[in-house]
Amino acid sequence: MQNRKSLQLALLACISLFVTDAALAKDATKTPCRADAVRVCHMANEIKAQGCLKQHLSEVTPACKAFLTKK
């Protein structure tokens, strides 16, 4: 009985780590331009919208402008 409970806890821990890693990987692709991509370029993916955002630098937030010009 104790072994089964230990196995269940170990499995739960592994699943938790996997879910956490997946969430962190998703957040790693976010940039300060997320809201600007939607607002200015009408695109949900700020990475794909970078060309559009660079053409509209005067319309983006200061954080997004700094992100786009540092590359």
Short mmCIF file of N, CA and C in Angstrom, two decimals:
data_model
loop_
_atom_site.label_atom_id
_atom_site.label_comp_id
_atom_site.label_asym_id
_atom_site.label_seq_id
_atom_site.Cartn_x
_atom_site.Cartn_y
_atom_site.Cartn_z
N MET A 1 0.82 -1.19 0.00
CA MET A 1 0.00 0.00 0.00
C MET A 1 0.87 1.26 0.00
N GLN A 2 1.93 1.23 0.83
CA GLN A 2 2.82 2.38 0.90
C GLN A 2 3.55 2.59 -0.42
N ASN A 3 3.96 1.50 -1.07
CA ASN A 3 4.64 1.61 -2.36
C ASN A 3 3.73 2.23 -3.42
N ARG A 4 2.47 1.87 -3.39
CA ARG A 4 1.53 2.41 -4.36
C ARG A 4 1.36 3.92 -4.15
N LYS A 5 1.27 4.34 -2.91
CA LYS A 5 1.13 5.76 -2.61
C LYS A 5 2.38 6.53 -3.03
N SER A 6 3.55 5.93 -2.79
CA SER A 6 4.80 6.56 -3.20
C SER A 6 4.87 6.68 -4.71
N LEU A 7 4.45 5.66 -5.40
CA LEU A 7 4.44 5.69 -6.86
C LEU A 7 3.49 6.75 -7.38
N GLN A 8 2.33 6.89 -6.76
CA GLN A 8 1.37 7.91 -7.17
C GLN A 8 1.95 9.30 -6.96
N LEU A 9 2.61 9.53 -5.82
CA LEU A 9 3.21 10.83 -5.55
C LEU A 9 4.33 11.14 -6.55
N ALA A 10 5.13 10.14 -6.88
CA ALA A 10 6.20 10.33 -7.85
C ALA A 10 5.63 10.67 -9.22
N LEU A 11 4.58 9.99 -9.61
CA LEU A 11 3.94 10.27 -10.89
C LEU A 11 3.36 11.68 -10.92
N LEU A 12 2.72 12.07 -9.84
CA LEU A 12 2.17 13.42 -9.75
C LEU A 12 3.27 14.48 -9.84
N ALA A 13 4.39 14.23 -9.20
CA ALA A 13 5.53 15.16 -9.26
C ALA A 13 6.06 15.28 -10.68
N CYS A 14 6.17 14.17 -11.39
CA CYS A 14 6.65 14.19 -12.77
C CYS A 14 5.70 14.96 -13.68
N ILE A 15 4.42 14.74 -13.51
CA ILE A 15 3.42 15.45 -14.31
C ILE A 15 3.49 16.95 -14.02
N SER A 16 3.64 17.31 -12.76
CA SER A 16 3.73 18.73 -12.39
C SER A 16 4.93 19.39 -13.04
N LEU A 17 6.07 18.71 -13.05
CA LEU A 17 7.27 19.26 -13.68
C LEU A 17 7.07 19.43 -15.18
N PHE A 18 6.43 18.48 -15.82
CA PHE A 18 6.19 18.57 -17.26
C PHE A 18 5.29 19.76 -17.58
N VAL A 19 4.22 19.92 -16.82
CA VAL A 19 3.28 21.02 -17.06
C VAL A 19 3.97 22.36 -16.82
N THR A 20 4.78 22.45 -15.78
CA THR A 20 5.50 23.69 -15.47
C THR A 20 6.48 24.03 -16.59
N ASP A 21 7.24 23.05 -17.07
CA ASP A 21 8.18 23.28 -18.16
C ASP A 21 7.47 23.74 -19.43
N ALA A 22 6.34 23.16 -19.72
CA ALA A 22 5.58 23.55 -20.91
C ALA A 22 5.09 24.99 -20.79
N ALA A 23 4.64 25.37 -19.61
CA ALA A 23 4.16 26.74 -19.40
C ALA A 23 5.31 27.73 -19.52
N LEU A 24 6.47 27.39 -18.98
CA LEU A 24 7.62 28.28 -19.07
C LEU A 24 8.11 28.42 -20.50
N ALA A 25 8.08 27.35 -21.25
CA ALA A 25 8.50 27.41 -22.65
C ALA A 25 7.57 28.31 -23.44
N LYS A 26 6.30 28.27 -23.16
CA LYS A 26 5.34 29.12 -23.85
C LYS A 26 5.61 30.58 -23.51
N ASP A 27 5.88 30.89 -22.24
CA ASP A 27 6.14 32.26 -21.83
C ASP A 27 7.44 32.79 -22.40
N ALA A 28 8.37 31.93 -22.71
CA ALA A 28 9.66 32.36 -23.24
C ALA A 28 9.52 33.02 -24.60
N THR A 29 8.46 32.74 -25.33
CA THR A 29 8.27 33.34 -26.64
C THR A 29 7.55 34.68 -26.58
N LYS A 30 7.06 35.06 -25.42
CA LYS A 30 6.35 36.33 -25.30
C LYS A 30 7.35 37.48 -25.30
N THR A 31 6.96 38.57 -25.93
CA THR A 31 7.79 39.76 -25.97
C THR A 31 6.98 40.94 -25.43
N PRO A 32 7.64 42.06 -25.19
CA PRO A 32 6.90 43.25 -24.74
C PRO A 32 5.98 43.82 -25.83
N CYS A 33 5.99 43.20 -26.99
CA CYS A 33 5.20 43.72 -28.11
C CYS A 33 3.87 43.00 -28.30
N ARG A 34 3.52 42.15 -27.38
CA ARG A 34 2.31 41.33 -27.56
C ARG A 34 1.06 42.18 -27.80
N ALA A 35 0.80 43.11 -26.91
CA ALA A 35 -0.40 43.96 -27.04
C ALA A 35 -0.30 44.85 -28.27
N ASP A 36 0.91 45.34 -28.57
CA ASP A 36 1.09 46.19 -29.75
C ASP A 36 0.84 45.43 -31.04
N ALA A 37 1.23 44.16 -31.08
CA ALA A 37 1.01 43.36 -32.28
C ALA A 37 -0.48 43.24 -32.58
N VAL A 38 -1.26 43.07 -31.55
CA VAL A 38 -2.71 42.96 -31.74
C VAL A 38 -3.31 44.33 -32.08
N ARG A 39 -2.90 45.33 -31.31
CA ARG A 39 -3.49 46.67 -31.47
C ARG A 39 -3.10 47.32 -32.80
N VAL A 40 -1.83 47.28 -33.15
CA VAL A 40 -1.33 48.00 -34.33
C VAL A 40 -1.43 47.15 -35.60
N CYS A 41 -1.02 45.89 -35.50
CA CYS A 41 -0.91 45.05 -36.70
C CYS A 41 -2.04 44.02 -36.84
N HIS A 42 -2.90 43.95 -35.84
CA HIS A 42 -4.02 43.00 -35.86
C HIS A 42 -3.54 41.57 -36.04
N MET A 43 -2.43 41.25 -35.35
CA MET A 43 -1.85 39.91 -35.39
C MET A 43 -1.64 39.43 -33.96
N ALA A 44 -2.00 38.19 -33.68
CA ALA A 44 -1.86 37.65 -32.33
C ALA A 44 -0.43 37.20 -32.04
N ASN A 45 0.35 36.89 -33.04
CA ASN A 45 1.71 36.41 -32.85
C ASN A 45 2.68 37.57 -33.01
N GLU A 46 3.22 38.05 -31.88
CA GLU A 46 4.09 39.22 -31.93
C GLU A 46 5.42 38.95 -32.64
N ILE A 47 5.85 37.69 -32.68
CA ILE A 47 7.08 37.36 -33.39
C ILE A 47 6.87 37.54 -34.90
N LYS A 48 5.77 37.04 -35.41
CA LYS A 48 5.47 37.18 -36.84
C LYS A 48 5.13 38.63 -37.19
N ALA A 49 4.68 39.41 -36.23
CA ALA A 49 4.27 40.80 -36.49
C ALA A 49 5.44 41.77 -36.41
N GLN A 50 6.65 41.31 -36.15
CA GLN A 50 7.77 42.23 -35.95
C GLN A 50 8.02 43.15 -37.14
N GLY A 51 7.88 42.64 -38.34
CA GLY A 51 8.07 43.49 -39.52
C GLY A 51 7.07 44.63 -39.54
N CYS A 52 5.82 44.32 -39.28
CA CYS A 52 4.77 45.33 -39.23
C CYS A 52 5.04 46.33 -38.11
N LEU A 53 5.42 45.81 -36.95
CA LEU A 53 5.67 46.68 -35.79
C LEU A 53 6.83 47.63 -36.07
N LYS A 54 7.86 47.16 -36.75
CA LYS A 54 9.00 48.02 -37.07
C LYS A 54 8.60 49.14 -38.03
N GLN A 55 7.61 48.87 -38.88
CA GLN A 55 7.12 49.90 -39.80
C GLN A 55 6.27 50.93 -39.06
N HIS A 56 5.78 50.58 -37.88
CA HIS A 56 4.90 51.47 -37.10
C HIS A 56 5.52 51.80 -35.74
N LEU A 57 6.83 52.02 -35.70
CA LEU A 57 7.52 52.27 -34.43
C LEU A 57 6.92 53.45 -33.66
N SER A 58 6.43 54.44 -34.36
CA SER A 58 5.87 55.60 -33.67
C SER A 58 4.56 55.28 -32.95
N GLU A 59 3.95 54.13 -33.25
CA GLU A 59 2.67 53.76 -32.66
C GLU A 59 2.78 52.73 -31.53
N VAL A 60 3.98 52.17 -31.32
CA VAL A 60 4.12 51.11 -30.32
C VAL A 60 4.56 51.68 -28.98
N THR A 61 4.40 50.88 -27.94
CA THR A 61 4.79 51.30 -26.59
C THR A 61 6.31 51.42 -26.49
N PRO A 62 6.78 52.21 -25.53
CA PRO A 62 8.24 52.35 -25.37
C PRO A 62 8.95 51.02 -25.13
N ALA A 63 8.35 50.10 -24.38
CA ALA A 63 8.97 48.81 -24.12
C ALA A 63 9.10 48.00 -25.41
N CYS A 64 8.08 48.02 -26.22
CA CYS A 64 8.12 47.31 -27.49
C CYS A 64 9.14 47.95 -28.43
N LYS A 65 9.17 49.27 -28.45
CA LYS A 65 10.13 49.98 -29.31
C LYS A 65 11.56 49.63 -28.92
N ALA A 66 11.83 49.57 -27.63
CA ALA A 66 13.17 49.21 -27.16
C ALA A 66 13.51 47.77 -27.56
N PHE A 67 12.55 46.89 -27.45
CA PHE A 67 12.75 45.48 -27.83
C PHE A 67 13.05 45.37 -29.33
N LEU A 68 12.32 46.08 -30.15
CA LEU A 68 12.49 45.99 -31.60
C LEU A 68 13.79 46.62 -32.07
N THR A 69 14.24 47.66 -31.42
CA THR A 69 15.43 48.38 -31.89
C THR A 69 16.72 47.79 -31.34
N LYS A 70 16.65 46.93 -30.34
CA LYS A 70 17.87 46.33 -29.80
C LYS A 70 18.39 45.18 -30.64
N LYS A 71 17.56 44.66 -31.53
CA LYS A 71 17.97 43.52 -32.37
C LYS A 71 18.76 44.00 -33.56
#
